[in-house]
PDB file of C-alpha atoms in Angstrom:
ATOM      1  CA  PRO N 109      19.018  40.223   1.371  1.00  0.00           C
ATOM      2  CA  ASP N 110      17.693  37.228   3.144  1.00  0.00           C
ATOM      3  CA  ALA N 111      18.299  37.166   7.024  1.00  0.00           C
ATOM      4  CA  PRO N 112      20.887  34.435   7.853  1.00  0.00           C
ATOM      5  CA  ARG N 113      19.439  30.922   8.890  1.00  0.00           C
ATOM      6  CA  SER N 114      19.977  29.658  12.224  1.00  0.00           C
ATOM      7  CA  GLY N 115      21.642  26.316  12.628  1.00  0.00           C
ATOM      8  CA  SER N 116      18.399  24.330  13.693  1.00  0.00           C
ATOM      9  CA  ARG N 117      16.647  25.699  10.639  1.00  0.00           C
ATOM     10  CA  ARG N 118      19.399  24.618   8.314  1.00  0.00           C
ATOM     11  CA  ARG N 119      19.418  21.196   9.888  1.00  0.00           C
ATOM     12  CA  ARG N 120      15.463  20.942   9.503  1.00  0.00           C
ATOM     13  CA  GLU N 121      15.625  22.020   5.806  1.00  0.00           C
ATOM     14  CA  ARG N 122      18.533  19.435   5.274  1.00  0.00           C
ATOM     15  CA  ARG N 123      16.336  16.635   6.963  1.00  0.00           C
ATOM     16  CA  HIS N 124      13.494  17.579   5.025  1.00  0.00           C
ATOM     17  CA  GLU N 125      15.512  17.411   1.714  1.00  0.00           C
ATOM     18  CA  GLY N 126      16.779  13.933   2.549  1.00  0.00           C
ATOM     19  CA  GLU N 127      13.010  12.656   3.300  1.00  0.00           C
ATOM     20  CA  GLU N 128      12.109  13.854  -0.183  1.00  0.00           C
ATOM     21  CA  GLU N 129      15.088  12.135  -1.849  1.00  0.00           C
ATOM     22  CA  ARG N 130      14.553   8.966  -0.075  1.00  0.00           C
ATOM     23  CA  GLY N 131      10.804   9.178  -0.902  1.00  0.00           C
ATOM     24  CA  GLU N 132      11.821   9.245  -4.522  1.00  0.00           C
ATOM     25  CA  GLU N 133      14.096   6.486  -4.096  1.00  0.00           C
ATOM     26  CA  ARG N 134      11.436   4.405  -2.455  1.00  0.00           C
ATOM     27  CA  GLN N 135       8.586   5.149  -5.603  1.00  0.00           C
ATOM     28  CA  PRO N 136      10.821   5.587  -8.772  1.00  0.00           C
ATOM     29  CA  HIS N 137       7.635   4.587 -10.590  1.00  0.00           C
ATOM     30  CA  ARG N 138       5.972   7.706  -9.852  1.00  0.00           C
ATOM     31  CA  GLY N 139       8.830   9.890 -11.469  1.00  0.00           C
ATOM     32  CA  ARG N 140       8.562   7.523 -14.681  1.00  0.00           C
ATOM     33  CA  MET N 141       4.582   7.845 -14.682  1.00  0.00           C
ATOM     34  CA  ALA N 142       4.832  11.563 -14.444  1.00  0.00           C
ATOM     35  CA  GLU N 143       7.215  11.697 -17.177  1.00  0.00           C
ATOM     36  CA  ALA N 144       4.978   9.711 -19.299  1.00  0.00           C
ATOM     37  CA  ALA N 145       1.992  11.816 -18.554  1.00  0.00           C
ATOM     38  CA  ARG N 146       4.263  15.042 -19.421  1.00  0.00           C
ATOM     39  CA  VAL N 147       5.069  13.460 -22.875  1.00  0.00           C
ATOM     40  CA  ARG N 148       1.634  12.724 -23.582  1.00  0.00           C
ATOM     41  CA  GLU N 149       0.424  16.160 -22.777  1.00  0.00           C
ATOM     42  CA  ARG N 150       3.145  17.798 -24.832  1.00  0.00           C
ATOM     43  CA  ARG N 151       2.042  15.538 -27.781  1.00  0.00           C
ATOM     44  CA  LEU N 152      -1.579  15.764 -27.507  1.00  0.00           C
ATOM     45  CA  GLY N 153      -2.038  18.965 -25.803  1.00  0.00           C
ATOM     46  CA  HIS N 154      -4.036  17.807 -23.041  1.00  0.00           C
ATOM     47  CA  PRO N 155      -3.382  15.510 -19.892  1.00  0.00           C
ATOM     48  CA  ALA N 156      -4.314  11.875 -20.504  1.00  0.00           C
ATOM     49  CA  HIS N 157      -7.292  12.082 -17.751  1.00  0.00           C
ATOM     50  CA  ALA N 158      -8.646  15.048 -19.787  1.00  0.00           C
ATOM     51  CA  SER N 159      -8.820  13.168 -23.101  1.00  0.00           C
ATOM     52  CA  PRO N 160     -12.447  12.541 -24.421  1.00  0.00           C
ATOM     53  CA  ARG N 161     -11.569   8.930 -25.112  1.00  0.00           C
ATOM     54  CA  PHE N 162     -10.586   8.566 -21.565  1.00  0.00           C
ATOM     55  CA  ARG N 163     -13.665  10.088 -20.196  1.00  0.00           C
ATOM     56  CA  GLN N 164     -15.791   8.171 -22.648  1.00  0.00           C
ATOM     57  CA  ALA N 165     -14.139   4.854 -21.506  1.00  0.00           C
ATOM     58  CA  ARG N 166     -14.532   5.762 -17.766  1.00  0.00           C
ATOM     59  CA  ALA N 167     -18.163   6.702 -18.301  1.00  0.00           C
ATOM     60  CA  MET N 168     -18.951   3.447 -20.184  1.00  0.00           C
ATOM     61  CA  THR N 169     -17.159   1.162 -17.852  1.00  0.00           C
ATOM     62  CA  PRO N 170     -17.077   2.109 -14.082  1.00  0.00           C
ATOM     63  CA  LEU N 171     -14.739  -0.097 -12.247  1.00  0.00           C
ATOM     64  CA  ARG N 172     -17.676  -1.925 -10.393  1.00  0.00           C
ATOM     65  CA  HIS N 173     -18.867  -3.216 -13.934  1.00  0.00           C
ATOM     66  CA  VAL N 174     -15.608  -4.978 -14.966  1.00  0.00           C
ATOM     67  CA  PRO N 175     -16.072  -8.551 -14.830  1.00  0.00           C
ATOM     68  CA  LEU N 176     -13.210 -10.065 -12.748  1.00  0.00           C
ATOM     69  CA  SER N 177     -12.289 -13.716 -12.741  1.00  0.00           C
ATOM     70  CA  VAL N 178      -9.949 -16.221 -11.213  1.00  0.00           C
ATOM     71  CA  LEU N 179      -7.329 -18.738 -12.707  1.00  0.00           C
ATOM     72  CA  ASP N 180      -6.597 -21.138  -9.967  1.00  0.00           C
ATOM     73  CA  LEU N 181      -3.655 -23.928 -10.175  1.00  0.00           C
ATOM     74  CA  ALA N 182      -4.606 -25.280  -6.763  1.00  0.00           C
ATOM     75  CA  PRO N 183      -1.125 -24.885  -5.278  1.00  0.00           C
ATOM     76  CA  VAL N 184       0.086 -27.390  -2.974  1.00  0.00           C
ATOM     77  CA  THR N 185       1.791 -25.042  -0.206  1.00  0.00           C
ATOM     78  CA  GLU N 186       4.690 -26.527   2.057  1.00  0.00           C
ATOM     79  CA  GLY N 187       3.254 -28.702   4.619  1.00  0.00           C
ATOM     80  CA  SER N 188       0.115 -29.243   3.128  1.00  0.00           C
ATOM     81  CA  THR N 189      -1.484 -31.991   0.882  1.00  0.00           C
ATOM     82  CA  PRO N 190      -3.357 -31.854  -2.618  1.00  0.00           C
ATOM     83  CA  GLY N 191      -6.766 -32.339  -0.676  1.00  0.00           C
ATOM     84  CA  ASP N 192      -5.793 -29.354   1.431  1.00  0.00           C
ATOM     85  CA  ALA N 193      -5.248 -27.452  -1.851  1.00  0.00           C
ATOM     86  CA  LEU N 194      -8.378 -28.343  -3.355  1.00  0.00           C
ATOM     87  CA  ALA N 195     -10.409 -27.623  -0.249  1.00  0.00           C
ATOM     88  CA  ARG N 196      -8.785 -24.127  -0.197  1.00  0.00           C
ATOM     89  CA  SER N 197      -9.925 -23.762  -3.992  1.00  0.00           C
ATOM     90  CA  LEU N 198     -13.622 -24.639  -3.146  1.00  0.00           C
ATOM     91  CA  ASP N 199     -13.174 -21.968  -0.184  1.00  0.00           C
ATOM     92  CA  LEU N 200     -11.930 -19.361  -2.578  1.00  0.00           C
ATOM     93  CA  ALA N 201     -14.571 -20.097  -5.332  1.00  0.00           C
ATOM     94  CA  ARG N 202     -17.240 -19.533  -2.663  1.00  0.00           C
ATOM     95  CA  HIS N 203     -15.453 -16.405  -1.545  1.00  0.00           C
ATOM     96  CA  VAL N 204     -15.285 -14.599  -4.803  1.00  0.00           C
ATOM     97  CA  GLU N 205     -18.763 -15.743  -5.902  1.00  0.00           C
ATOM     98  CA  ALA N 206     -19.951 -13.746  -2.824  1.00  0.00           C
ATOM     99  CA  LEU N 207     -17.894 -10.733  -4.171  1.00  0.00           C
ATOM    100  CA  GLY N 208     -19.513 -10.984  -7.318  1.00  0.00           C
ATOM    101  CA  TYR N 209     -16.835 -12.421  -9.644  1.00  0.00           C
ATOM    102  CA  SER N 210     -17.864 -13.858 -12.816  1.00  0.00           C
ATOM    103  CA  ARG N 211     -15.641 -16.817 -13.516  1.00  0.00           C
ATOM    104  CA  TYR N 212     -13.593 -19.417 -11.878  1.00  0.00           C
ATOM    105  CA  TRP N 213     -11.176 -21.315 -14.159  1.00  0.00           C
ATOM    106  CA  VAL N 214      -8.705 -23.960 -13.378  1.00  0.00           C
ATOM    107  CA  ALA N 215      -5.551 -25.118 -15.121  1.00  0.00           C
ATOM    108  CA  GLU N 216      -4.127 -28.329 -16.318  1.00  0.00           C
ATOM    109  CA  HIS N 217      -0.535 -29.277 -15.230  1.00  0.00           C
ATOM    110  CA  HIS N 218       1.035 -32.633 -14.773  1.00  0.00           C
ATOM    111  CA  ASN N 219       4.152 -34.192 -12.809  1.00  0.00           C
ATOM    112  CA  MET N 220       4.323 -30.956 -10.698  1.00  0.00           C
ATOM    113  CA  PRO N 221       4.298 -31.699  -6.842  1.00  0.00           C
ATOM    114  CA  GLY N 222       3.456 -28.117  -6.126  1.00  0.00           C
ATOM    115  CA  ILE N 223       0.247 -27.953  -8.355  1.00  0.00           C
ATOM    116  CA  ALA N 224      -2.935 -30.193  -7.727  1.00  0.00           C
ATOM    117  CA  SER N 225      -4.992 -29.012 -10.621  1.00  0.00           C
ATOM    118  CA  SER N 226      -4.022 -32.265 -12.989  1.00  0.00           C
ATOM    119  CA  ALA N 227      -7.791 -33.225 -13.550  1.00  0.00           C
ATOM    120  CA  PRO N 228      -9.712 -30.036 -14.822  1.00  0.00           C
ATOM    121  CA  ALA N 229     -12.861 -31.892 -15.258  1.00  0.00           C
ATOM    122  CA  VAL N 230     -13.146 -33.501 -11.968  1.00  0.00           C
ATOM    123  CA  ILE N 231     -11.977 -30.141  -9.960  1.00  0.00           C
ATOM    124  CA  ILE N 232     -14.830 -28.121 -11.967  1.00  0.00           C
ATOM    125  CA  ALA N 233     -17.554 -30.682 -11.003  1.00  0.00           C
ATOM    126  CA  HIS N 234     -16.346 -30.229  -7.397  1.00  0.00           C
ATOM    127  CA  LEU N 235     -16.519 -26.324  -7.710  1.00  0.00           C
ATOM    128  CA  ALA N 236     -19.785 -26.138  -9.440  1.00  0.00           C
ATOM    129  CA  ALA N 237     -21.395 -28.288  -7.134  1.00  0.00           C
ATOM    130  CA  GLY N 238     -20.188 -26.201  -3.915  1.00  0.00           C
ATOM    131  CA  THR N 239     -21.435 -22.941  -5.673  1.00  0.00           C
ATOM    132  CA  GLU N 240     -24.507 -21.538  -6.903  1.00  0.00           C
ATOM    133  CA  ARG N 241     -23.990 -18.810  -9.761  1.00  0.00           C
ATOM    134  CA  LEU N 242     -20.328 -18.591 -10.459  1.00  0.00           C
ATOM    135  CA  ARG N 243     -19.231 -20.011 -14.081  1.00  0.00           C
ATOM    136  CA  VAL N 244     -16.712 -22.400 -13.576  1.00  0.00           C
ATOM    137  CA  GLY N 245     -14.297 -23.696 -16.404  1.00  0.00           C
ATOM    138  CA  SER N 246     -10.978 -24.857 -17.572  1.00  0.00           C
ATOM    139  CA  GLY N 247      -8.209 -22.552 -18.365  1.00  0.00           C
ATOM    140  CA  GLY N 248      -7.529 -24.805 -19.780  1.00  0.00           C
ATOM    141  CA  VAL N 249      -7.727 -28.417 -20.760  1.00  0.00           C
ATOM    142  CA  MET N 250      -4.901 -29.323 -23.134  1.00  0.00           C
ATOM    143  CA  LEU N 251      -6.686 -30.773 -26.017  1.00  0.00           C
ATOM    144  CA  PRO N 252      -3.615 -32.876 -27.448  1.00  0.00           C
ATOM    145  CA  ASN N 253      -3.374 -34.644 -24.185  1.00  0.00           C
ATOM    146  CA  HIS N 254      -7.048 -36.029 -24.584  1.00  0.00           C
ATOM    147  CA  ALA N 255      -9.253 -37.633 -26.828  1.00  0.00           C
ATOM    148  CA  PRO N 256     -11.904 -35.139 -28.359  1.00  0.00           C
ATOM    149  CA  LEU N 257     -14.641 -37.633 -27.681  1.00  0.00           C
ATOM    150  CA  VAL N 258     -13.679 -37.958 -23.987  1.00  0.00           C
ATOM    151  CA  VAL N 259     -13.389 -34.093 -23.593  1.00  0.00           C
ATOM    152  CA  ALA N 260     -17.079 -33.784 -25.222  1.00  0.00           C
ATOM    153  CA  GLU N 261     -18.354 -36.455 -22.942  1.00  0.00           C
ATOM    154  CA  GLN N 262     -16.875 -34.949 -19.696  1.00  0.00           C
ATOM    155  CA  PHE N 263     -17.778 -31.384 -20.365  1.00  0.00           C
ATOM    156  CA  GLY N 264     -21.302 -32.491 -21.882  1.00  0.00           C
ATOM    157  CA  THR N 265     -21.763 -34.144 -18.321  1.00  0.00           C
ATOM    158  CA  LEU N 266     -20.713 -30.936 -16.492  1.00  0.00           C
ATOM    159  CA  GLU N 267     -23.021 -28.803 -18.788  1.00  0.00           C
ATOM    160  CA  ALA N 268     -25.847 -31.167 -18.193  1.00  0.00           C
ATOM    161  CA  LEU N 269     -25.487 -30.911 -14.244  1.00  0.00           C
ATOM    162  CA  HIS N 270     -24.895 -27.325 -14.197  1.00  0.00           C
ATOM    163  CA  PRO N 271     -26.574 -25.873 -17.361  1.00  0.00           C
ATOM    164  CA  GLY N 272     -25.348 -22.315 -18.340  1.00  0.00           C
ATOM    165  CA  ARG N 273     -22.298 -22.213 -15.859  1.00  0.00           C
ATOM    166  CA  ILE N 274     -19.590 -24.412 -17.522  1.00  0.00           C
ATOM    167  CA  ASP N 275     -16.610 -22.965 -19.649  1.00  0.00           C
ATOM    168  CA  LEU N 276     -14.430 -24.981 -21.707  1.00  0.00           C
ATOM    169  CA  GLY N 277     -11.208 -23.391 -22.263  1.00  0.00           C
ATOM    170  CA  LEU N 278      -8.726 -25.058 -24.464  1.00  0.00           C
ATOM    171  CA  GLY N 279      -4.966 -24.926 -25.250  1.00  0.00           C
ATOM    172  CA  ARG N 280      -2.555 -26.785 -27.303  1.00  0.00           C
ATOM    173  CA  ALA N 281       0.588 -26.952 -25.189  1.00  0.00           C
ATOM    174  CA  PRO N 282       1.338 -30.191 -23.254  1.00  0.00           C
ATOM    175  CA  GLY N 283       1.100 -28.510 -19.723  1.00  0.00           C
ATOM    176  CA  THR N 284       4.157 -30.529 -18.440  1.00  0.00           C
ATOM    177  CA  ASP N 285       7.463 -31.917 -19.277  1.00  0.00           C
ATOM    178  CA  GLY N 286       8.412 -33.846 -22.435  1.00  0.00           C
ATOM    179  CA  ARG N 287       8.665 -37.309 -20.856  1.00  0.00           C
ATOM    180  CA  THR N 288       5.050 -36.767 -19.066  1.00  0.00           C
ATOM    181  CA  ALA N 289       3.650 -35.499 -22.355  1.00  0.00           C
ATOM    182  CA  TYR N 290       4.834 -38.464 -23.981  1.00  0.00           C
ATOM    183  CA  VAL N 291       3.064 -40.811 -21.575  1.00  0.00           C
ATOM    184  CA  LEU N 292      -0.244 -38.733 -21.591  1.00  0.00           C
ATOM    185  CA  ARG N 293      -0.217 -39.020 -25.559  1.00  0.00           C
ATOM    186  CA  ARG N 294       0.803 -42.500 -25.651  1.00  0.00           C
ATOM    187  CA  GLY N 295       4.114 -41.931 -27.637  1.00  0.00           C
ATOM    188  CA  ASP N 296       2.491 -39.338 -29.966  1.00  0.00           C
ATOM    189  CA  GLN N 297       4.850 -36.305 -29.894  1.00  0.00           C
ATOM    190  CA  GLY N 298       2.565 -33.882 -31.973  1.00  0.00           C
ATOM    191  CA  SER N 299       3.775 -30.432 -32.502  1.00  0.00           C
ATOM    192  CA  GLY N 300       0.321 -28.824 -31.875  1.00  0.00           C
ATOM    193  CA  ASP N 301      -0.266 -28.446 -35.570  1.00  0.00           C
ATOM    194  CA  GLU N 302      -3.064 -30.911 -35.221  1.00  0.00           C
ATOM    195  CA  PHE N 303      -4.910 -28.629 -32.715  1.00  0.00           C
ATOM    196  CA  PRO N 304      -7.293 -27.112 -35.300  1.00  0.00           C
ATOM    197  CA  ALA N 305      -8.555 -30.586 -36.259  1.00  0.00           C
ATOM    198  CA  GLN N 306      -8.876 -31.914 -32.790  1.00  0.00           C
ATOM    199  CA  LEU N 307     -10.898 -28.601 -32.073  1.00  0.00           C
ATOM    200  CA  GLY N 308     -12.932 -29.311 -35.158  1.00  0.00           C
ATOM    201  CA  GLU N 309     -13.708 -32.887 -34.267  1.00  0.00           C
ATOM    202  CA  LEU N 310     -14.567 -31.584 -30.407  1.00  0.00           C
ATOM    203  CA  ILE N 311     -16.938 -29.103 -31.875  1.00  0.00           C
ATOM    204  CA  ALA N 312     -18.682 -31.975 -34.259  1.00  0.00           C
ATOM    205  CA  TYR N 313     -19.421 -34.026 -31.209  1.00  0.00           C
ATOM    206  CA  PHE N 314     -21.057 -31.219 -29.286  1.00  0.00           C
ATOM    207  CA  GLU N 315     -23.188 -30.462 -32.637  1.00  0.00           C
ATOM    208  CA  GLY N 316     -23.819 -34.120 -33.386  1.00  0.00           C
ATOM    209  CA  ARG N 317     -21.987 -34.019 -36.812  1.00  0.00           C
ATOM    210  CA  VAL N 318     -19.844 -37.237 -36.334  1.00  0.00           C
ATOM    211  CA  GLU N 319     -21.596 -40.073 -38.235  1.00  0.00           C
ATOM    212  CA  GLY N 320     -21.884 -43.273 -36.232  1.00  0.00           C
ATOM    213  CA  ILE N 321     -20.617 -41.672 -32.931  1.00  0.00           C
ATOM    214  CA  THR N 322     -22.650 -39.716 -30.241  1.00  0.00           C
ATOM    215  CA  ALA N 323     -21.536 -38.262 -27.204  1.00  0.00           C
ATOM    216  CA  VAL N 324     -23.835 -38.771 -24.460  1.00  0.00           C
ATOM    217  CA  PRO N 325     -23.866 -36.385 -22.655  1.00  0.00           C
ATOM    218  CA  GLY N 326     -22.265 -33.879 -25.017  1.00  0.00           C
ATOM    219  CA  GLU N 327     -24.382 -33.678 -28.085  1.00  0.00           C
ATOM    220  CA  GLY N 328     -26.634 -30.761 -27.564  1.00  0.00           C
ATOM    221  CA  GLU N 329     -24.794 -29.850 -24.251  1.00  0.00           C
ATOM    222  CA  SER N 330     -21.953 -27.724 -25.344  1.00  0.00           C
ATOM    223  CA  PRO N 331     -20.446 -25.550 -22.820  1.00  0.00           C
ATOM    224  CA  GLU N 332     -18.932 -22.038 -23.702  1.00  0.00           C
ATOM    225  CA  ILE N 333     -15.786 -22.774 -25.537  1.00  0.00           C
ATOM    226  CA  TRP N 334     -12.534 -20.544 -25.277  1.00  0.00           C
ATOM    227  CA  LEU N 335      -9.304 -20.763 -26.720  1.00  0.00           C
ATOM    228  CA  LEU N 336      -6.325 -20.004 -24.844  1.00  0.00           C
ATOM    229  CA  GLY N 337      -2.771 -19.057 -25.977  1.00  0.00           C
ATOM    230  CA  SER N 338       0.299 -16.869 -25.650  1.00  0.00           C
ATOM    231  CA  SER N 339       0.999 -16.533 -29.301  1.00  0.00           C
ATOM    232  CA  GLY N 340      -0.855 -15.566 -32.478  1.00  0.00           C
ATOM    233  CA  PHE N 341      -1.731 -19.132 -33.586  1.00  0.00           C
ATOM    234  CA  SER N 342      -4.622 -19.690 -31.278  1.00  0.00           C
ATOM    235  CA  ALA N 343      -5.814 -16.004 -31.486  1.00  0.00           C
ATOM    236  CA  GLN N 344      -5.983 -16.089 -35.266  1.00  0.00           C
ATOM    237  CA  LEU N 345      -7.847 -19.762 -34.991  1.00  0.00           C
ATOM    238  CA  ALA N 346     -10.171 -18.251 -32.503  1.00  0.00           C
ATOM    239  CA  GLY N 347     -10.928 -15.293 -34.674  1.00  0.00           C
ATOM    240  CA  TYR N 348     -11.465 -17.466 -37.792  1.00  0.00           C
ATOM    241  CA  LEU N 349     -13.907 -19.676 -35.666  1.00  0.00           C
ATOM    242  CA  GLY N 350     -15.665 -16.650 -33.921  1.00  0.00           C
ATOM    243  CA  LEU N 351     -14.606 -17.981 -30.498  1.00  0.00           C
ATOM    244  CA  PRO N 352     -13.596 -15.889 -27.601  1.00  0.00           C
ATOM    245  CA  PHE N 353      -9.964 -15.919 -26.744  1.00  0.00           C
ATOM    246  CA  ALA N 354      -8.008 -15.336 -23.607  1.00  0.00           C
TER     247      ALA N 354
END
């Protein structure tokens, strides 16, 4: 039989058990992840990290080769100004460029006091001029808020100034409330169904396929075009047109 435990030893054991319980309470996700790994091992007969697919993916794409990017809304923090926010955006762009990041995108939002990114093309010009290699673009321009010809000229100008460094990410949401969207669109309250036609018109300006109208700069100065979305609509459209999707 086991020798009787002293009172101090019992207290140490109880304290150790209490620390383990508190540790589990602080990190409940570890238990869930461990259980998920056990389920996978029971189903597949081997742990996740031992699967051939996992080893192949890890060998093909080491972490240092994963392209990293930034999406910036230029937040206006309490006690600061929009000018301060835009200055911080440039500081951040320079910092992540030094770290080897691939892209830096700015969003389009309107009538939001805490967000300074209402004019992506202007901010992109500022960031691209202040960096050297980083791709800079929109994440994204809400195309229904703008005439496609204007977008083609703006981003054609950016591409002419910074060749091979400009991305044009496009979305179909208003990026604001209904009243502001009404003002931006001059009363046109489209549902977004016209987005494919607007996109086609925009691409036609870059490719010089609009009879009698030339985007200058724009024609022959196309940035890399991306479609943005949170639903299947834009993803399907991107697949149909062979465009990248985010």
